[in-house]
Coordinates of C-alpha atoms in Angstrom, one line a residue:
Chain A
M1 CA 69.3 172.6 19.0
I2 CA 69.5 169.5 21.2
S3 CA 66.9 166.8 21.6
R4 CA 65.0 166.7 24.9
D5 CA 66.4 163.2 25.6
Y6 CA 69.9 164.6 25.7
I7 CA 68.8 167.7 27.7
A8 CA 67.2 165.4 30.3
N9 CA 70.3 163.3 30.7
T10 CA 72.6 166.3 31.0
T11 CA 70.3 168.1 33.5
Y12 CA 70.1 164.9 35.6
S13 CA 73.9 164.4 35.7
F14 CA 74.2 168.1 36.7
F15 CA 71.7 167.5 39.5
V16 CA 73.6 164.4 40.8
V17 CA 76.9 166.4 41.0
L18 CA 75.2 169.4 42.6
T19 CA 73.3 167.3 45.2
T20 CA 76.4 165.4 46.2
A21 CA 78.4 168.7 46.6
V22 CA 75.6 170.4 48.6
L23 CA 74.9 167.5 50.9
W24 CA 78.5 166.8 51.5
S25 CA 79.2 170.4 52.3
L26 CA 76.4 170.2 54.8
N27 CA 78.1 167.2 56.5
E28 CA 75.3 164.8 55.5
Y29 CA 76.7 161.3 55.6
R30 CA 73.5 159.2 55.4
F31 CA 73.6 157.1 52.2
D32 CA 69.8 156.9 51.9
A33 CA 69.5 160.7 51.9
Y34 CA 71.6 160.9 48.8
I35 CA 69.9 158.1 46.9
S36 CA 66.4 159.4 47.9
L37 CA 67.3 162.8 46.4
F38 CA 68.7 161.2 43.3
T39 CA 65.4 159.3 42.9
L40 CA 63.4 162.5 43.4
E41 CA 65.5 164.4 40.9
Y42 CA 65.2 161.6 38.3
L43 CA 61.4 161.7 38.6
I44 CA 61.3 165.5 38.4
V45 CA 63.5 165.4 35.2
K46 CA 61.4 162.6 33.8
T47 CA 58.2 164.6 34.4
I48 CA 59.5 167.9 33.0
F49 CA 61.5 166.6 29.9
R50 CA 59.6 163.4 29.2
P51 CA 62.7 161.7 27.7
R52 CA 62.0 158.7 25.4
R53 CA 63.2 155.3 26.6
V54 CA 64.2 152.2 24.7
F55 CA 61.6 150.1 26.6
I56 CA 59.5 151.0 29.6
D57 CA 61.4 153.1 32.2
L58 CA 62.7 150.2 34.4
L59 CA 65.2 152.6 36.0
A60 CA 62.4 154.9 37.4
A61 CA 60.6 151.8 38.8
T62 CA 63.7 150.4 40.4
L63 CA 64.6 153.8 41.9
V64 CA 61.1 154.2 43.3
V65 CA 61.2 150.7 44.9
I66 CA 64.6 151.5 46.5
F67 CA 63.2 154.9 47.7
F68 CA 60.3 153.1 49.4
I69 CA 62.7 150.6 51.0
F70 CA 64.7 153.4 52.5
V71 CA 61.6 155.3 53.7
S72 CA 60.3 152.1 55.3
L73 CA 63.7 151.5 57.0
R74 CA 63.7 155.1 58.4
I75 CA 60.1 154.7 59.7
Y76 CA 61.1 151.4 61.3
L77 CA 64.1 152.9 63.0
I78 CA 62.1 155.9 64.3
L79 CA 59.3 153.8 65.6
F80 CA 61.0 150.7 67.0
R81 CA 64.4 152.0 68.2
Chain B
M1 CA 83.3 145.7 17.1
R2 CA 80.4 147.5 18.8
P3 CA 77.6 145.4 20.3
P4 CA 74.4 145.6 18.1
G5 CA 72.2 148.5 19.0
I6 CA 74.9 150.4 20.9
D7 CA 76.1 153.7 19.5
L8 CA 78.7 156.1 20.8
Y9 CA 76.4 158.0 23.1
R10 CA 74.9 154.8 24.7
G11 CA 78.3 153.2 24.8
F12 CA 79.5 156.1 26.9
G13 CA 76.5 155.6 29.2
L14 CA 77.3 151.9 29.5
L15 CA 81.0 152.7 30.3
L16 CA 79.9 155.3 32.9
S17 CA 77.5 152.9 34.6
L18 CA 80.2 150.1 34.7
A19 CA 82.9 152.4 35.9
G20 CA 80.5 153.9 38.5
G21 CA 79.4 150.5 39.7
L22 CA 83.0 149.3 40.1
S23 CA 84.0 152.5 41.9
A24 CA 81.0 152.2 44.2
V25 CA 82.1 148.7 45.2
Y26 CA 85.6 149.9 45.9
S27 CA 84.5 153.1 47.9
Y28 CA 82.1 150.9 49.9
F29 CA 84.9 148.6 51.0
F30 CA 87.3 151.6 51.8
F31 CA 84.9 154.2 53.1
G32 CA 81.6 152.4 53.8
L33 CA 78.1 153.7 52.8
G34 CA 78.8 157.4 52.6
P35 CA 78.8 160.3 50.2
L36 CA 81.4 159.0 47.9
T37 CA 79.6 155.6 47.4
A38 CA 76.3 157.5 46.9
F39 CA 78.0 159.7 44.3
M40 CA 79.2 156.6 42.4
I41 CA 75.7 155.1 42.6
G42 CA 74.5 158.5 41.1
L43 CA 76.9 158.0 38.2
V44 CA 75.5 154.5 37.7
I45 CA 72.0 156.0 37.5
V46 CA 73.2 158.7 35.0
G47 CA 74.9 156.0 32.9
L48 CA 71.9 153.7 32.9
S49 CA 69.7 156.7 32.0
I50 CA 71.9 157.3 28.9
V51 CA 71.9 153.6 28.0
L52 CA 68.1 153.6 28.1
T53 CA 67.9 156.6 25.8
P54 CA 67.1 155.6 22.2
T55 CA 69.2 157.5 19.6
T56 CA 67.0 156.5 16.6
Y57 CA 63.3 156.2 16.2
P58 CA 62.0 152.6 16.8
R59 CA 61.8 150.5 13.6
R60 CA 58.0 150.3 13.6
S61 CA 57.8 154.1 14.0
R62 CA 60.2 154.5 11.0
E63 CA 58.0 152.2 8.9
I64 CA 54.9 154.2 9.8
V65 CA 56.7 157.4 8.8
D66 CA 57.6 155.8 5.4
M67 CA 54.0 154.8 4.9
M68 CA 52.7 158.2 5.9
N69 CA 55.1 159.8 3.5
R70 CA 53.9 157.7 0.6
L71 CA 50.2 158.5 1.5
L72 CA 51.0 162.2 1.5
I73 CA 52.6 161.9 -1.9
N74 CA 49.2 160.6 -3.3
I75 CA 47.4 163.6 -1.7
S76 CA 50.1 165.8 -3.2
Y77 CA 49.3 164.4 -6.7
L78 CA 45.6 165.0 -6.1
L79 CA 46.2 168.6 -5.1
E80 CA 48.5 169.1 -8.1
T81 CA 45.8 167.7 -10.4
L82 CA 43.1 170.0 -9.0
R83 CA 45.6 173.0 -9.0
I84 CA 44.9 173.6 -5.3
S85 CA 47.7 175.6 -3.9
S86 CA 47.1 177.8 -0.9
H87 CA 43.7 178.3 0.7
N88 CA 42.6 176.1 3.5
L89 CA 39.9 176.0 6.2
F90 CA 39.5 173.6 9.2
K91 CA 35.9 173.3 10.3
S92 CA 34.7 171.2 13.1
D93 CA 31.3 169.7 13.9
G94 CA 32.2 169.1 17.5
E95 CA 33.6 165.6 17.0
N96 CA 35.2 165.5 13.6
V97 CA 37.2 168.0 11.6
F98 CA 36.7 168.7 7.9
I99 CA 39.5 170.3 5.9
Y100 CA 38.5 172.5 2.9
L101 CA 41.1 173.2 0.3
S102 CA 40.8 175.5 -2.6
R103 CA 42.8 177.5 -5.2
S104 CA 41.2 180.8 -4.4
P105 CA 39.7 182.3 -1.2
F106 CA 36.3 181.1 -0.1
T107 CA 33.9 181.9 2.7
V108 CA 32.4 179.6 5.4
E109 CA 28.9 180.2 3.9
E110 CA 30.0 178.8 0.5
I111 CA 30.9 175.4 2.0
S112 CA 28.3 175.0 4.7
G113 CA 25.6 172.4 4.1
S114 CA 27.6 170.4 1.6
N115 CA 28.8 166.9 2.4
N116 CA 30.5 166.2 -0.9
F117 CA 34.1 165.3 -1.4
L118 CA 34.3 167.9 -4.2
I119 CA 32.3 171.1 -3.9
R120 CA 31.8 173.0 -7.3
R121 CA 32.1 176.7 -7.3
G122 CA 32.0 178.1 -10.8
N123 CA 35.0 176.8 -12.7
E124 CA 36.8 175.8 -9.5
V125 CA 36.4 173.1 -6.9
I126 CA 36.8 173.0 -3.2
L127 CA 38.2 169.8 -1.8
R128 CA 36.7 168.4 1.4
L129 CA 38.9 166.0 3.4
I130 CA 38.2 164.4 6.8
S131 CA 41.0 165.0 9.4
P132 CA 42.4 162.0 11.2
I133 CA 42.3 164.1 14.4
T134 CA 39.0 163.8 16.3
M135 CA 37.7 165.2 19.6
S136 CA 38.1 161.8 21.3
L137 CA 41.9 162.2 21.1
I138 CA 42.0 165.6 22.9
R139 CA 38.9 165.4 25.1
D140 CA 40.9 166.3 28.3
F141 CA 42.4 169.4 26.9
R142 CA 41.1 173.0 26.8
E143 CA 44.2 174.8 25.5
P144 CA 45.3 174.2 21.9
C145 CA 49.0 174.5 22.7
S146 CA 49.0 171.7 25.3
A147 CA 46.8 169.5 23.1
I148 CA 49.2 170.0 20.1
N149 CA 52.2 169.2 22.3
Y150 CA 50.5 166.1 23.6
L151 CA 49.5 164.8 20.1
I152 CA 52.8 165.5 18.4
V153 CA 55.2 164.6 21.2
D154 CA 53.5 162.0 23.4
H155 CA 50.7 160.4 21.4
L156 CA 52.2 160.2 17.9
D157 CA 55.9 160.7 18.7
I158 CA 56.5 162.5 15.5
G159 CA 58.5 165.4 16.9
D160 CA 60.9 166.1 19.7
R161 CA 59.2 169.0 21.3
V162 CA 56.8 171.9 20.5
E163 CA 57.0 175.6 21.2
C164 CA 53.7 177.2 21.0
V165 CA 52.3 180.7 21.7
E166 CA 48.6 181.8 21.4
E167 CA 48.3 185.5 20.7
L168 CA 44.9 187.0 20.0
S169 CA 43.5 185.2 17.0
N170 CA 46.9 183.8 15.9
I171 CA 48.7 180.7 17.2
Y172 CA 52.5 180.4 16.5
I173 CA 53.9 176.9 16.6
K174 CA 57.4 175.6 16.2
I175 CA 57.9 171.8 16.0
L176 CA 61.5 170.8 16.7
Y177 CA 63.0 167.8 15.0
P178 CA 59.9 166.7 13.0
S179 CA 60.2 163.0 11.9
I180 CA 57.7 163.0 9.0
P181 CA 58.6 165.0 5.9
S182 CA 55.8 166.2 3.7
P183 CA 55.7 166.7 -0.1
H184 CA 56.2 170.3 -1.1
R185 CA 52.6 170.8 -2.3
V186 CA 51.0 169.4 0.9
E187 CA 53.4 171.5 2.9
R188 CA 52.4 174.6 1.1
V189 CA 48.7 174.1 1.1
L190 CA 48.2 173.0 4.7
G191 CA 51.5 172.7 6.5
G192 CA 51.9 168.9 5.9
L193 CA 50.8 166.4 8.5
Y194 CA 51.8 168.8 11.3
G195 CA 49.6 171.5 9.8
V196 CA 46.7 169.0 9.8
V197 CA 47.2 168.3 13.5
V198 CA 47.5 172.0 14.4
G199 CA 44.6 173.1 12.3
S200 CA 42.4 170.3 13.5
V201 CA 43.1 170.9 17.2
I202 CA 42.5 174.6 16.9
S203 CA 39.2 174.1 15.1
L204 CA 38.1 171.6 17.7
L205 CA 39.0 173.8 20.7
R206 CA 38.6 177.3 19.3
G207 CA 36.4 177.2 16.2
D208 CA 37.2 177.5 12.5
A209 CA 40.8 177.9 11.7
S210 CA 43.3 178.1 8.8
I211 CA 47.0 177.5 8.4
E212 CA 48.5 180.8 7.2
V213 CA 52.2 180.2 7.2
S214 CA 54.2 177.0 7.1
E215 CA 58.0 176.8 6.6
A216 CA 60.1 173.7 7.1
T217 CA 63.8 173.2 7.7
D218 CA 65.7 170.1 8.7
E219 CA 65.5 171.1 12.3
Y220 CA 62.0 172.5 12.7
I221 CA 58.7 173.3 11.2
R222 CA 57.2 176.7 11.9
I223 CA 53.4 177.1 11.5
V224 CA 51.2 180.1 12.0
A225 CA 47.5 179.3 12.4
R226 CA 44.6 181.8 12.6
R227 CA 41.2 181.5 14.2
I228 CA 38.5 182.6 11.8
S229 CA 35.5 182.7 14.0

C-alpha cells in the first residue's frame, strides 16, 4: 500500500504529461493555457488526495496567483485590443 | 553528504525541479514560450510538490504519539487489574460519549442512571470512561464514515487514510498506516485509540455502539463496529 502523499504526486505528474501531450497534439501553443491547466489539476489533486505538506502549501498559493495573472491578461487582451 | 531534512524521495524532487527549471530557461531561449517550456515548468511544479511532501511525521506529532502511547499503557494496566477483556459499549448523551467496559456482557439498562467511574454488578465491575471525542468536533457531519475520516486523517493526523463502509447496523473501517500503536489489552477491549474515535463517532451520530472486531497489522487497523439501538 502506498501513502496518499505519494499517490497525489504520482497522479499529478501523470496529469502534467497527459495535459502536455493532449494540448500539443491539438496544436495549442499558448503558454498560459498549459500553466492554467497545470494549476487546475494541482488543485483537483490537492482536493481529492489531501496530501500532507511540510509547511503551508505555498506552491498552491503561488499557482493560483499565477493563474489569476494569466486570466487578467487574457481579459485585458480581449477587452482592450 | 545530504542536506539536513532531505531524504532520497525529496532529493529526487529537488533534482527534478532544478533540472526542469534549467531546461525551461533553455527551451525559452531556443523555442520561446511554448509547449516545451510549459512542460518544463510542469516538471518544476511536480518537483516542488515532491519537495514539499513530508516523509516523516512532524517532531511534535511524534512526541504526542509517544505521550499517547504511555497514557494508553496506564489504561492497559487498569484494564488488566480489573480483568476487563472484551465487552464495550459507547453511549452518548448528545454532547459527550461515555465508554463502558466490562468482563462479561451487560445491558444498557444495567448502566443507565449511574454516573460513577466504577459500577458494581455482583462480583464484577463495569468501568465508565469519558471519551475525548465530543459532538463539538463533528458538529458539521451527519455520516459516521466522513466524520471518522475527518477526525483521523485531517484533524488528528494519526492515519494516512480511511476506508469505511456502513452496512445495516454494522460499520466496517480500515485505517491505513496508523501512527499510534496501542497496548494489546486496550486494542482487544476497544480497538485502541482508533476504536475510541470510531465508537464515539458512531454513538454520537447513530446511537449506542460497540466495537466488535479489531485487528491490527503494521499497515492497517481493521475495526468492525455495531450499532446497538
